[in-house]
Amino acid sequence: MFCPKCGHELDSNNICTNPDCITNINNHYDKNLKLNSDTSNSNLNSNNDIFNNNNNYNENNNENYNQNFNQGSNNFNNSNETNMNNEFRDANGISATEMMEFLGDKNTEYYMDKWTRFQENSNFVSWNWPSFLFTLYWFWFRKMYNIAGIIFAVDIGSLLLLGHFKWLRYLISLVIMIGSGLLANQLYINHATNKIKSAKFTTSMGFDNSMFVRRLRSMGGITWIPLFVAIGLFVLALILIVFATAISISNVGHLRF
């Protein structure tokens, strides 16, 4: 039999198999729509799979990076802690790093050598030229204010009480200078040890390590105030000498007339 619409032969079920027949237009449209829908869903699922795979890849990479970074940081911190724990400490529990932080940048190697000698003999004696030449100012310069105050008091006392015995004043000043030259290094290391112990005690009350280091640096090191004072006194003395000389010359010239 043949289709009455297009004349195409019908199949065994009396259905026209001509795709262009008007009787198959709706079926053809539904088939194409279904095909396109299946294709779109397939592409969407494929894109989702790619997106999910990329997300999983990025998450795995981030997780591996974070693990490696944290592991590296832990290894670095553990290495620092191990080095600090293995660092030499003297009988007072003071490490070389703590002593260097207290000493500051001025002649650190020189005083670290004296600190080493202090471990062998706390009563060691070594000569210090700056302390011998600038006794009061050197102790002040190194923030040993107690000793600087004692020396200043002795100088003022000898000036007031021994004004008529200049030789005795000079003798006392010479003894102080020599004693300072011989004992300055020992006194300074002992001073540094006591200050660091005091700072460590304060730190044990709850301060962190950074505050402990700042405290060491503020308590130790040097101060330039005595240098400025010495320069000021020198300039003042020079002005007085020039002024006294000018007055003397003026008086001599006045007497001639």
Coordinates of N, CA and C in Angstrom, one line a residue:
M1 N 0.8 -1.2 0.0 CA 0.0 0.0 0.0 C 0.9 1.2 0.0
F2 N 0.3 2.3 -0.4 CA 1.0 3.6 -0.5 C 0.4 4.7 0.3
C3 N 1.2 5.6 0.7 CA 0.8 6.7 1.6 C -0.1 7.6 0.8
P4 N -1.3 8.0 1.3 CA -2.2 8.9 0.5 C -1.7 10.3 0.5
K5 N -0.8 10.7 1.3 CA -0.3 12.0 1.3 C 0.9 12.3 0.3
C6 N 1.8 11.3 0.3 CA 3.0 11.5 -0.5 C 3.2 10.4 -1.5
G7 N 2.5 9.3 -1.4 CA 2.6 8.2 -2.4 C 3.7 7.3 -2.1
H8 N 4.4 7.5 -1.0 CA 5.5 6.6 -0.7 C 4.9 5.3 -0.1
E9 N 5.7 4.2 -0.4 CA 5.2 2.9 0.1 C 5.2 2.8 1.6
L10 N 4.1 2.2 2.1 CA 4.0 2.1 3.6 C 4.7 0.8 4.1
D11 N 5.1 0.8 5.3 CA 5.7 -0.4 5.9 C 4.7 -1.4 6.3
S12 N 5.1 -2.5 6.9 CA 4.2 -3.6 7.3 C 3.1 -3.1 8.3
N13 N 3.4 -2.0 9.0 CA 2.5 -1.5 10.0 C 1.7 -0.3 9.4
N14 N 1.7 -0.2 8.1 CA 0.9 0.8 7.4 C 1.4 2.2 7.8
I15 N 2.7 2.4 8.1 CA 3.2 3.7 8.5 C 4.1 4.2 7.4
C16 N 4.0 5.4 7.0 CA 4.8 6.0 5.9 C 6.2 6.2 6.5
T17 N 7.2 5.7 5.7 CA 8.6 5.8 6.1 C 9.3 7.0 5.5
N18 N 8.6 7.8 4.7 CA 9.2 8.9 4.0 C 9.4 10.0 5.1
P19 N 10.7 10.4 5.3 CA 10.9 11.5 6.3 C 10.3 12.8 6.0
D20 N 10.1 13.1 4.6 CA 9.6 14.4 4.2 C 8.1 14.4 4.1
C21 N 7.5 13.3 4.4 CA 6.0 13.2 4.4 C 5.5 14.0 5.5
I22 N 4.3 14.6 5.2 CA 3.7 15.5 6.2 C 3.3 14.7 7.4
T23 N 3.1 13.4 7.2 CA 2.7 12.5 8.4 C 3.9 12.3 9.3
N24 N 5.1 12.5 8.9 CA 6.3 12.3 9.7 C 7.0 13.5 10.2
I25 N 6.5 14.7 9.8 CA 7.1 16.0 10.2 C 7.3 16.1 11.7
N26 N 6.2 15.8 12.5 CA 6.3 15.9 14.0 C 7.2 14.9 14.5
N27 N 7.2 13.7 14.0 CA 8.1 12.6 14.5 C 9.5 13.0 14.2
H28 N 9.8 13.6 13.0 CA 11.2 14.0 12.7 C 11.6 15.1 13.6
Y29 N 10.7 16.0 13.9 CA 11.1 17.1 14.8 C 11.4 16.6 16.2
D30 N 10.6 15.7 16.7 CA 10.8 15.1 18.0 C 12.1 14.4 18.1
K31 N 12.4 13.7 17.0 CA 13.7 12.9 17.0 C 14.9 13.9 17.0
N32 N 14.8 14.9 16.2 CA 15.9 15.9 16.1 C 16.1 16.6 17.5
L33 N 14.9 17.0 18.1 CA 14.9 17.6 19.4 C 15.6 16.7 20.4
K34 N 15.2 15.5 20.4 CA 15.7 14.5 21.4 C 17.2 14.3 21.1
L35 N 17.6 14.3 19.8 CA 19.0 14.1 19.5 C 19.8 15.3 20.0
N36 N 19.3 16.5 19.7 CA 20.0 17.7 20.1 C 20.1 17.8 21.7
S37 N 19.0 17.4 22.3 CA 19.0 17.4 23.8 C 20.0 16.4 24.3
D38 N 20.1 15.3 23.7 CA 21.0 14.3 24.2 C 22.4 14.8 24.0
T39 N 22.7 15.4 22.9 CA 24.0 15.9 22.6 C 24.4 17.0 23.6
S40 N 23.4 17.9 23.8 CA 23.7 19.0 24.8 C 24.0 18.5 26.2
N41 N 23.2 17.5 26.6 CA 23.4 16.9 27.9 C 24.8 16.2 28.0
S42 N 25.1 15.6 26.8 CA 26.4 14.9 26.8 C 27.6 15.9 26.9
N43 N 27.5 17.1 26.2 CA 28.5 18.1 26.3 C 28.6 18.7 27.7
L44 N 27.4 19.0 28.2 CA 27.3 19.6 29.6 C 28.0 18.6 30.6
N45 N 27.6 17.4 30.5 CA 28.2 16.4 31.5 C 29.7 16.3 31.3
S46 N 30.2 16.4 30.0 CA 31.6 16.4 29.7 C 32.3 17.6 30.3
N47 N 31.7 18.8 30.1 CA 32.2 20.0 30.7 C 32.3 20.0 32.2
N48 N 31.2 19.4 32.8 CA 31.2 19.3 34.3 C 32.3 18.4 34.8
D49 N 32.5 17.3 34.0 CA 33.6 16.4 34.4 C 34.9 17.1 34.3
I50 N 35.1 17.9 33.3 CA 36.4 18.6 33.1 C 36.6 19.6 34.3
F51 N 35.5 20.3 34.5 CA 35.5 21.3 35.6 C 35.8 20.7 37.0
N52 N 35.1 19.6 37.2 CA 35.4 18.9 38.5 C 36.8 18.3 38.6
N53 N 37.3 17.8 37.5 CA 38.6 17.3 37.5 C 39.6 18.4 37.7
N54 N 39.4 19.6 37.1 CA 40.3 20.7 37.4 C 40.2 21.2 38.8
N55 N 39.0 21.2 39.4 CA 38.9 21.6 40.8 C 39.6 20.6 41.7
N56 N 39.4 19.3 41.4 CA 40.1 18.3 42.2 C 41.6 18.5 42.1
Y57 N 42.1 18.8 40.8 CA 43.5 18.9 40.6 C 44.1 20.1 41.4
N58 N 43.3 21.3 41.3 CA 43.8 22.5 42.0 C 43.7 22.3 43.5
E59 N 42.7 21.6 44.0 CA 42.6 21.3 45.5 C 43.7 20.4 45.9
N60 N 44.0 19.4 45.1 CA 45.1 18.5 45.5 C 46.5 19.3 45.5
N61 N 46.6 20.2 44.4 CA 47.9 20.9 44.4 C 48.0 21.9 45.6
N62 N 46.9 22.6 45.9 CA 46.9 23.5 47.0 C 47.2 22.8 48.3
E63 N 46.6 21.6 48.5 CA 46.8 20.8 49.7 C 48.2 20.4 49.8
N64 N 48.8 19.9 48.7 CA 50.2 19.5 48.7 C 51.1 20.7 49.0
Y65 N 50.8 21.9 48.4 CA 51.6 23.0 48.6 C 51.6 23.5 50.1
N66 N 50.4 23.5 50.6 CA 50.2 23.9 52.0 C 51.0 22.9 52.9
Q67 N 50.9 21.6 52.6 CA 51.5 20.6 53.4 C 53.0 20.8 53.4
N68 N 53.5 21.0 52.1 CA 55.0 21.2 52.0 C 55.5 22.5 52.6
F69 N 54.7 23.6 52.5 CA 55.0 24.8 53.1 C 55.1 24.7 54.6
N70 N 54.0 24.1 55.2 CA 53.9 24.0 56.7 C 55.1 23.1 57.2
Q71 N 55.3 22.0 56.4 CA 56.4 21.1 56.8 C 57.8 21.9 56.8
G72 N 57.9 22.7 55.7 CA 59.2 23.5 55.6 C 59.3 24.5 56.8
S73 N 58.2 25.1 57.1 CA 58.2 26.1 58.2 C 58.5 25.4 59.5
N74 N 57.9 24.2 59.7 CA 58.1 23.5 60.9 C 59.6 23.0 61.0
N75 N 60.1 22.6 59.9 CA 61.5 22.1 59.9 C 62.4 23.3 60.2
F76 N 62.1 24.5 59.7 CA 62.9 25.7 59.9 C 62.9 26.1 61.4
N77 N 61.6 26.1 62.0 CA 61.5 26.4 63.4 C 62.1 25.4 64.3
N78 N 62.0 24.1 63.9 CA 62.6 23.1 64.7 C 64.1 23.2 64.7
S79 N 64.6 23.6 63.5 CA 66.1 23.8 63.3 C 66.6 24.9 64.2
N80 N 65.8 26.0 64.2 CA 66.2 27.2 65.1 C 66.2 26.8 66.5
E81 N 65.1 26.1 66.9 CA 65.0 25.7 68.3 C 66.1 24.8 68.7
T82 N 66.5 23.8 67.8 CA 67.5 22.9 68.1 C 68.9 23.6 68.2
N83 N 69.1 24.6 67.3 CA 70.3 25.4 67.4 C 70.4 26.2 68.7
M84 N 69.3 26.8 69.1 CA 69.3 27.6 70.4 C 69.5 26.7 71.6
N85 N 68.9 25.5 71.5 CA 69.0 24.6 72.7 C 70.4 24.0 72.7
N86 N 71.0 23.8 71.6 CA 72.4 23.3 71.6 C 73.5 24.3 71.7
E87 N 73.1 25.6 71.8 CA 74.1 26.7 71.9 C 74.7 26.7 73.3
F88 N 76.0 27.0 73.3 CA 76.7 27.1 74.6 C 76.1 28.1 75.5
R89 N 76.0 27.7 76.8 CA 75.5 28.5 77.9 C 76.5 28.4 79.0
D90 N 76.7 29.6 79.7 CA 77.7 29.6 80.8 C 77.0 29.1 82.0
A91 N 77.7 29.2 83.1 CA 77.2 28.7 84.4 C 76.0 29.4 84.9
N92 N 75.8 30.6 84.4 CA 74.5 31.4 84.7 C 73.4 31.2 83.7
G93 N 73.6 30.2 82.7 CA 72.6 30.0 81.8 C 72.5 31.0 80.7
I94 N 73.5 31.8 80.5 CA 73.5 32.8 79.4 C 74.2 32.3 78.2
S95 N 73.5 32.5 77.0 CA 74.0 32.0 75.8 C 74.9 33.1 75.1
A96 N 75.7 32.6 74.1 CA 76.5 33.6 73.4 C 75.7 34.6 72.6
T97 N 74.5 34.1 72.1 CA 73.6 35.1 71.4 C 73.1 36.2 72.3
E98 N 72.7 35.8 73.5 CA 72.2 36.8 74.5 C 73.3 37.8 74.9
M99 N 74.5 37.3 75.0 CA 75.6 38.1 75.4 C 75.9 39.1 74.3
M100 N 75.9 38.7 73.0 CA 76.2 39.5 71.9 C 75.1 40.6 71.7
E101 N 73.8 40.2 72.0 CA 72.7 41.2 71.9 C 72.9 42.3 72.9
F102 N 73.4 41.9 74.1 CA 73.6 42.9 75.2 C 74.8 43.8 74.8
L103 N 75.9 43.2 74.3 CA 77.1 44.0 74.0 C 76.9 45.0 72.9
G104 N 76.0 44.7 71.9 CA 75.8 45.6 70.8 C 76.9 45.5 69.8
D105 N 77.0 46.4 68.9 CA 77.8 46.4 67.7 C 79.2 46.9 68.0
K106 N 79.4 47.6 69.1 CA 80.7 48.2 69.4 C 81.7 47.3 70.1
N107 N 82.8 46.9 69.3 CA 83.8 46.0 69.9 C 83.2 44.7 70.4
T108 N 82.3 44.1 69.7 CA 81.6 42.9 70.2 C 82.6 41.7 70.3
E109 N 83.5 41.6 69.3 CA 84.4 40.4 69.3 C 85.4 40.6 70.5
Y110 N 85.8 41.8 70.8 CA 86.7 42.0 71.9 C 86.1 41.6 73.2
Y111 N 84.9 42.0 73.5 CA 84.3 41.6 74.8 C 83.8 40.2 74.8
M112 N 83.5 39.6 73.6 CA 83.1 38.2 73.6 C 84.3 37.4 74.0
D113 N 85.5 37.8 73.6 CA 86.8 37.1 74.1 C 86.9 37.3 75.6
K114 N 86.6 38.4 76.1 CA 86.7 38.6 77.6 C 85.7 37.7 78.3
W115 N 84.5 37.6 77.7 CA 83.5 36.7 78.3 C 83.9 35.3 78.3
T116 N 84.7 34.9 77.3 CA 85.2 33.5 77.3 C 86.2 33.3 78.4
R117 N 87.1 34.3 78.6 CA 88.0 34.3 79.6 C 87.3 34.3 81.0
F118 N 86.2 35.0 81.1 CA 85.5 35.0 82.3 C 84.9 33.6 82.7
Q119 N 84.7 32.8 81.7 CA 84.2 31.4 82.0 C 85.3 30.6 82.7
E120 N 86.6 30.9 82.3 CA 87.7 30.1 82.8 C 88.1 30.7 84.2
N121 N 88.0 32.0 84.3 CA 88.4 32.6 85.6 C 87.7 33.9 85.8
S122 N 86.7 34.0 86.7 CA 85.9 35.2 86.9 C 86.7 36.3 87.5
N123 N 87.9 36.1 87.9 CA 88.8 37.1 88.5 C 89.9 37.5 87.5
F124 N 89.7 37.3 86.3 CA 90.8 37.5 85.3 C 91.1 39.0 85.2
V125 N 92.3 39.3 84.8 CA 92.8 40.7 84.7 C 93.3 41.0 83.3
S126 N 92.8 42.0 82.6 CA 93.3 42.4 81.3 C 93.2 43.9 81.2
W127 N 94.2 44.4 80.4 CA 94.3 45.9 80.3 C 93.3 46.4 79.3
N128 N 92.7 47.6 79.6 CA 91.8 48.3 78.8 C 92.2 49.7 78.7
W129 N 92.8 50.1 77.5 CA 93.3 51.5 77.3 C 92.2 52.6 77.4
P130 N 91.1 52.4 76.7 CA 90.0 53.5 76.8 C 89.6 53.7 78.2
S131 N 89.5 52.6 79.0 CA 89.1 52.8 80.4 C 90.1 53.5 81.2
F132 N 91.4 53.3 80.9 CA 92.5 54.0 81.6 C 92.5 55.4 81.3
L133 N 92.4 55.8 80.0 CA 92.5 57.2 79.5 C 91.2 58.0 79.8
F134 N 90.1 57.4 79.8 CA 88.8 58.1 79.9 C 87.9 57.5 81.0
T135 N 88.5 57.3 82.1 CA 87.9 56.5 83.2 C 86.4 56.7 83.4
L136 N 86.1 57.9 83.9 CA 84.7 58.2 84.2 C 83.8 58.1 82.9
Y137 N 84.3 58.6 81.8 CA 83.5 58.6 80.6 C 83.3 57.2 80.0
W138 N 84.4 56.4 80.2 CA 84.2 55.0 79.6 C 83.2 54.2 80.4
F139 N 83.1 54.3 81.7 CA 82.1 53.6 82.5 C 80.7 54.2 82.1
W140 N 80.6 55.4 81.9 CA 79.4 56.0 81.5 C 79.0 55.6 80.1
F141 N 80.0 55.6 79.2 CA 79.8 55.2 77.9 C 79.2 53.7 77.8
R142 N 79.7 52.9 78.7 CA 79.2 51.5 78.7 C 78.0 51.3 79.6
K143 N 77.4 52.3 80.0 CA 76.2 52.3 80.9 C 76.4 51.6 82.2
M144 N 77.6 51.8 82.8 CA 77.9 51.3 84.1 C 77.8 52.5 85.0
Y145 N 76.5 52.9 85.2 CA 76.3 54.2 85.9 C 76.7 54.2 87.4
N146 N 76.6 53.0 88.0 CA 77.0 53.0 89.5 C 78.5 53.3 89.7
I147 N 79.3 52.6 88.9 CA 80.7 52.8 89.0 C 81.1 54.3 88.6
A148 N 80.5 54.7 87.5 CA 80.7 56.1 87.0 C 80.3 57.1 88.1
G149 N 79.2 56.9 88.8 CA 78.8 57.8 89.9 C 79.8 57.8 91.1
I150 N 80.4 56.6 91.4 CA 81.4 56.5 92.5 C 82.6 57.3 92.1
I151 N 83.1 57.1 90.9 CA 84.3 57.8 90.4 C 84.1 59.3 90.5
F152 N 82.9 59.7 90.0 CA 82.6 61.2 90.0 C 82.5 61.7 91.4
A153 N 82.0 60.9 92.4 CA 81.9 61.4 93.7 C 83.3 61.5 94.4
V154 N 84.2 60.5 94.0 CA 85.5 60.6 94.6 C 86.2 61.8 94.0
D155 N 86.1 62.1 92.7 CA 86.7 63.3 92.1 C 86.3 64.6 92.8
I156 N 85.0 64.7 93.0 CA 84.4 65.9 93.6 C 84.9 66.0 95.1
G157 N 84.8 64.9 95.8 CA 85.3 64.9 97.2 C 86.7 65.2 97.3
S158 N 87.6 64.7 96.5 CA 89.0 65.1 96.6 C 89.2 66.5 96.2
L159 N 88.4 67.0 95.3 CA 88.6 68.5 94.9 C 88.2 69.4 96.1
L160 N 87.1 69.0 96.8 CA 86.6 69.8 97.9 C 87.5 69.7 99.2
L161 N 87.9 68.4 99.5 CA 88.6 68.2 100.7 C 90.1 68.3 100.7
L162 N 90.6 68.1 99.5 CA 92.1 68.1 99.3 C 92.5 69.2 98.4
G163 N 91.8 70.3 98.5 CA 92.2 71.4 97.6 C 93.6 71.9 97.7
H164 N 94.1 71.8 98.9 CA 95.5 72.3 99.1 C 96.5 71.2 99.0
F165 N 96.1 70.0 98.7 CA 97.0 68.9 98.5 C 96.9 68.3 97.1
K166 N 97.4 69.1 96.2 CA 97.2 68.7 94.8 C 97.9 67.4 94.5
W167 N 99.0 67.2 95.0 CA 99.7 65.9 94.7 C 98.9 64.7 95.2
L168 N 98.2 64.8 96.3 CA 97.4 63.7 96.8 C 96.2 63.5 95.9
R169 N 95.6 64.6 95.4 CA 94.5 64.5 94.4 C 94.9 63.8 93.2
Y170 N 96.1 64.2 92.6 CA 96.6 63.5 91.4 C 96.9 62.1 91.7
L171 N 97.4 61.8 92.9 CA 97.7 60.4 93.2 C 96.5 59.5 93.2
I172 N 95.4 60.1 93.8 CA 94.1 59.3 93.9 C 93.6 59.1 92.4
S173 N 93.7 60.2 91.6 CA 93.2 60.1 90.2 C 94.0 59.0 89.5
L174 N 95.3 59.0 89.7 CA 96.2 58.0 89.0 C 95.8 56.6 89.4
V175 N 95.6 56.4 90.7 CA 95.2 55.1 91.2 C 93.9 54.6 90.6
I176 N 93.0 55.5 90.5 CA 91.7 55.2 89.9 C 91.8 54.8 88.4
M177 N 92.7 55.5 87.7 CA 92.9 55.3 86.3 C 93.5 53.9 86.1
I178 N 94.6 53.6 86.9 CA 95.2 52.3 86.7 C 94.3 51.2 87.1
G179 N 93.6 51.3 88.2 CA 92.7 50.3 88.6 C 91.6 50.1 87.6
S180 N 91.1 51.2 87.0 CA 90.1 51.0 85.9 C 90.7 50.3 84.7
G181 N 91.9 50.7 84.3 CA 92.5 50.0 83.2 C 92.7 48.5 83.4
L182 N 93.0 48.1 84.6 CA 93.2 46.7 84.9 C 91.9 45.9 85.1
L183 N 90.9 46.5 85.7 CA 89.7 45.8 86.1 C 88.5 46.1 85.2
A184 N 88.6 47.0 84.3 CA 87.4 47.4 83.5 C 86.7 46.2 82.8
N185 N 87.5 45.4 82.1 CA 86.9 44.3 81.4 C 86.2 43.3 82.3
Q186 N 86.8 43.0 83.4 CA 86.2 42.1 84.4 C 84.9 42.7 84.9
L187 N 85.0 43.9 85.2 CA 83.8 44.6 85.8 C 82.7 44.7 84.8
Y188 N 83.1 44.9 83.5 CA 82.0 45.0 82.5 C 81.3 43.7 82.2
I189 N 82.1 42.6 82.1 CA 81.5 41.3 81.9 C 80.6 40.9 83.1
N190 N 81.1 41.2 84.3 CA 80.2 40.9 85.4 C 78.9 41.7 85.4
H191 N 79.1 43.0 85.0 CA 77.9 43.9 84.8 C 76.9 43.3 83.8
A192 N 77.5 42.9 82.6 CA 76.6 42.3 81.6 C 75.9 41.1 82.0
T193 N 76.6 40.2 82.8 CA 76.0 39.0 83.2 C 74.8 39.3 84.2
N194 N 75.0 40.2 85.1 CA 74.0 40.5 86.0 C 72.7 41.1 85.3
K195 N 73.0 42.0 84.3 CA 71.9 42.6 83.6 C 71.1 41.6 82.8
I196 N 71.8 40.7 82.2 CA 71.1 39.6 81.4 C 70.3 38.7 82.3
K197 N 70.9 38.4 83.4 CA 70.1 37.5 84.4 C 68.8 38.3 84.8
S198 N 69.0 39.6 85.0 CA 67.8 40.3 85.4 C 66.7 40.4 84.3
A199 N 67.2 40.5 83.1 CA 66.3 40.5 81.9 C 65.6 39.2 81.7
K200 N 66.4 38.1 81.9 CA 65.8 36.8 81.8 C 64.8 36.5 82.9
F201 N 65.0 37.0 84.1 CA 64.0 36.9 85.1 C 62.7 37.6 84.8
T202 N 62.9 38.8 84.2 CA 61.7 39.6 83.8 C 60.9 38.8 82.7
T203 N 61.7 38.2 81.7 CA 61.1 37.5 80.6 C 60.3 36.3 81.1
S204 N 60.7 35.7 82.2 CA 60.1 34.5 82.7 C 58.7 34.8 83.3
M205 N 58.4 36.1 83.5 CA 57.2 36.6 84.1 C 56.1 36.7 83.0
G206 N 56.4 36.4 81.7 CA 55.4 36.4 80.7 C 55.7 37.2 79.4
F207 N 56.9 37.8 79.3 CA 57.3 38.5 78.1 C 57.8 37.6 77.1
D208 N 57.5 37.9 75.8 CA 57.9 37.0 74.7 C 59.4 37.3 74.4
N209 N 59.9 36.5 73.4 CA 61.3 36.5 73.1 C 61.7 37.9 72.5
S210 N 60.9 38.4 71.6 CA 61.2 39.7 70.9 C 61.4 40.8 72.0
M211 N 60.5 40.8 73.0 CA 60.6 41.8 74.0 C 61.9 41.6 74.8
F212 N 62.2 40.4 75.0 CA 63.4 40.1 75.8 C 64.7 40.6 75.0
V213 N 64.7 40.5 73.7 CA 65.8 41.0 72.9 C 65.9 42.5 73.0
R214 N 64.7 43.1 72.9 CA 64.7 44.6 72.9 C 65.2 45.1 74.3
R215 N 64.8 44.4 75.3 CA 65.2 44.7 76.7 C 66.7 44.6 76.8
L216 N 67.3 43.5 76.3 CA 68.8 43.4 76.3 C 69.5 44.5 75.6
R217 N 69.0 44.9 74.4 CA 69.6 46.0 73.7 C 69.5 47.3 74.4
S218 N 68.4 47.5 75.1 CA 68.2 48.8 75.8 C 69.1 48.9 77.0
M219 N 69.2 47.7 77.7 CA 70.0 47.7 78.9 C 71.5 47.7 78.6
G220 N 71.9 47.1 77.5 CA 73.3 47.0 77.1 C 73.7 48.0 76.1
G221 N 74.7 47.6 75.3 CA 75.2 48.5 74.3 C 76.0 49.7 74.8
I222 N 75.9 50.8 74.2 CA 76.6 52.1 74.5 C 75.7 53.2 74.5
T223 N 76.1 54.4 75.1 CA 75.4 55.6 75.0 C 76.4 56.7 74.6
W224 N 76.0 57.6 73.7 CA 76.9 58.7 73.3 C 76.9 59.9 74.1
I225 N 76.1 59.9 75.1 CA 75.9 61.1 76.0 C 77.2 61.6 76.6
P226 N 78.0 60.6 77.1 CA 79.3 61.1 77.7 C 80.2 61.8 76.7
L227 N 80.2 61.3 75.5 CA 81.1 61.9 74.5 C 80.6 63.4 74.2
F228 N 79.3 63.6 74.1 CA 78.8 65.0 73.9 C 79.1 65.8 75.2
V229 N 79.0 65.2 76.4 CA 79.4 66.0 77.6 C 80.9 66.4 77.6
A230 N 81.7 65.4 77.2 CA 83.2 65.7 77.2 C 83.5 66.8 76.2
I231 N 82.9 66.7 75.0 CA 83.1 67.8 74.0 C 82.6 69.1 74.5
G232 N 81.5 69.1 75.2 CA 80.9 70.4 75.7 C 81.9 70.9 76.8
L233 N 82.4 70.1 77.7 CA 83.3 70.6 78.7 C 84.6 71.1 78.1
F234 N 85.1 70.4 77.1 CA 86.3 70.8 76.4 C 86.1 72.2 75.7
V235 N 85.0 72.4 75.1 CA 84.7 73.7 74.4 C 84.5 74.8 75.5
L236 N 83.9 74.4 76.6 CA 83.7 75.4 77.6 C 85.0 75.8 78.3
A237 N 85.9 74.8 78.5 CA 87.2 75.1 79.1 C 88.0 76.0 78.1
L238 N 87.9 75.7 76.8 CA 88.7 76.4 75.8 C 88.2 77.9 75.8
I239 N 86.9 78.1 75.9 CA 86.3 79.4 75.9 C 86.8 80.2 77.1
L240 N 86.8 79.5 78.3 CA 87.3 80.2 79.5 C 88.7 80.6 79.4
I241 N 89.5 79.7 78.8 CA 91.0 80.0 78.7 C 91.2 81.2 77.8
V242 N 90.5 81.2 76.6 CA 90.6 82.3 75.7 C 90.1 83.6 76.4
F243 N 89.0 83.5 77.1 CA 88.5 84.7 77.8 C 89.4 85.2 78.9
A244 N 90.0 84.3 79.7 CA 91.0 84.7 80.7 C 92.2 85.3 80.1
T245 N 92.7 84.7 79.0 CA 93.9 85.2 78.3 C 93.6 86.6 77.8
A246 N 92.4 86.9 77.2 CA 92.1 88.2 76.7 C 92.1 89.2 77.8
I247 N 91.5 88.9 79.0 CA 91.4 89.8 80.1 C 92.8 90.1 80.6
S248 N 93.7 89.1 80.6 CA 95.1 89.3 81.1 C 95.8 90.2 80.2
I249 N 95.7 90.0 78.9 CA 96.4 90.9 78.0 C 95.9 92.3 78.1
S250 N 94.5 92.4 78.3 CA 93.9 93.8 78.4 C 94.5 94.5 79.6
N251 N 94.6 93.7 80.8 CA 95.1 94.4 82.0 C 96.5 94.8 81.9
V252 N 97.3 93.9 81.2 CA 98.8 94.3 81.0 C 98.9 95.5 80.1
G253 N 98.1 95.7 79.1 CA 98.1 96.8 78.2 C 97.7 98.1 79.0
H254 N 96.7 97.9 79.8 CA 96.2 99.1 80.6 C 97.3 99.6 81.6
L255 N 98.1 98.7 82.1 CA 99.1 99.1 83.1 C 100.2 99.8 82.4
R256 N 100.5 99.5 81.1 CA 101.6 100.1 80.4 C 101.3 101.6 80.2
F257 N 100.0 101.9 80.0 CA 99.6 103.3 79.8 C 99.5 104.0 81.2

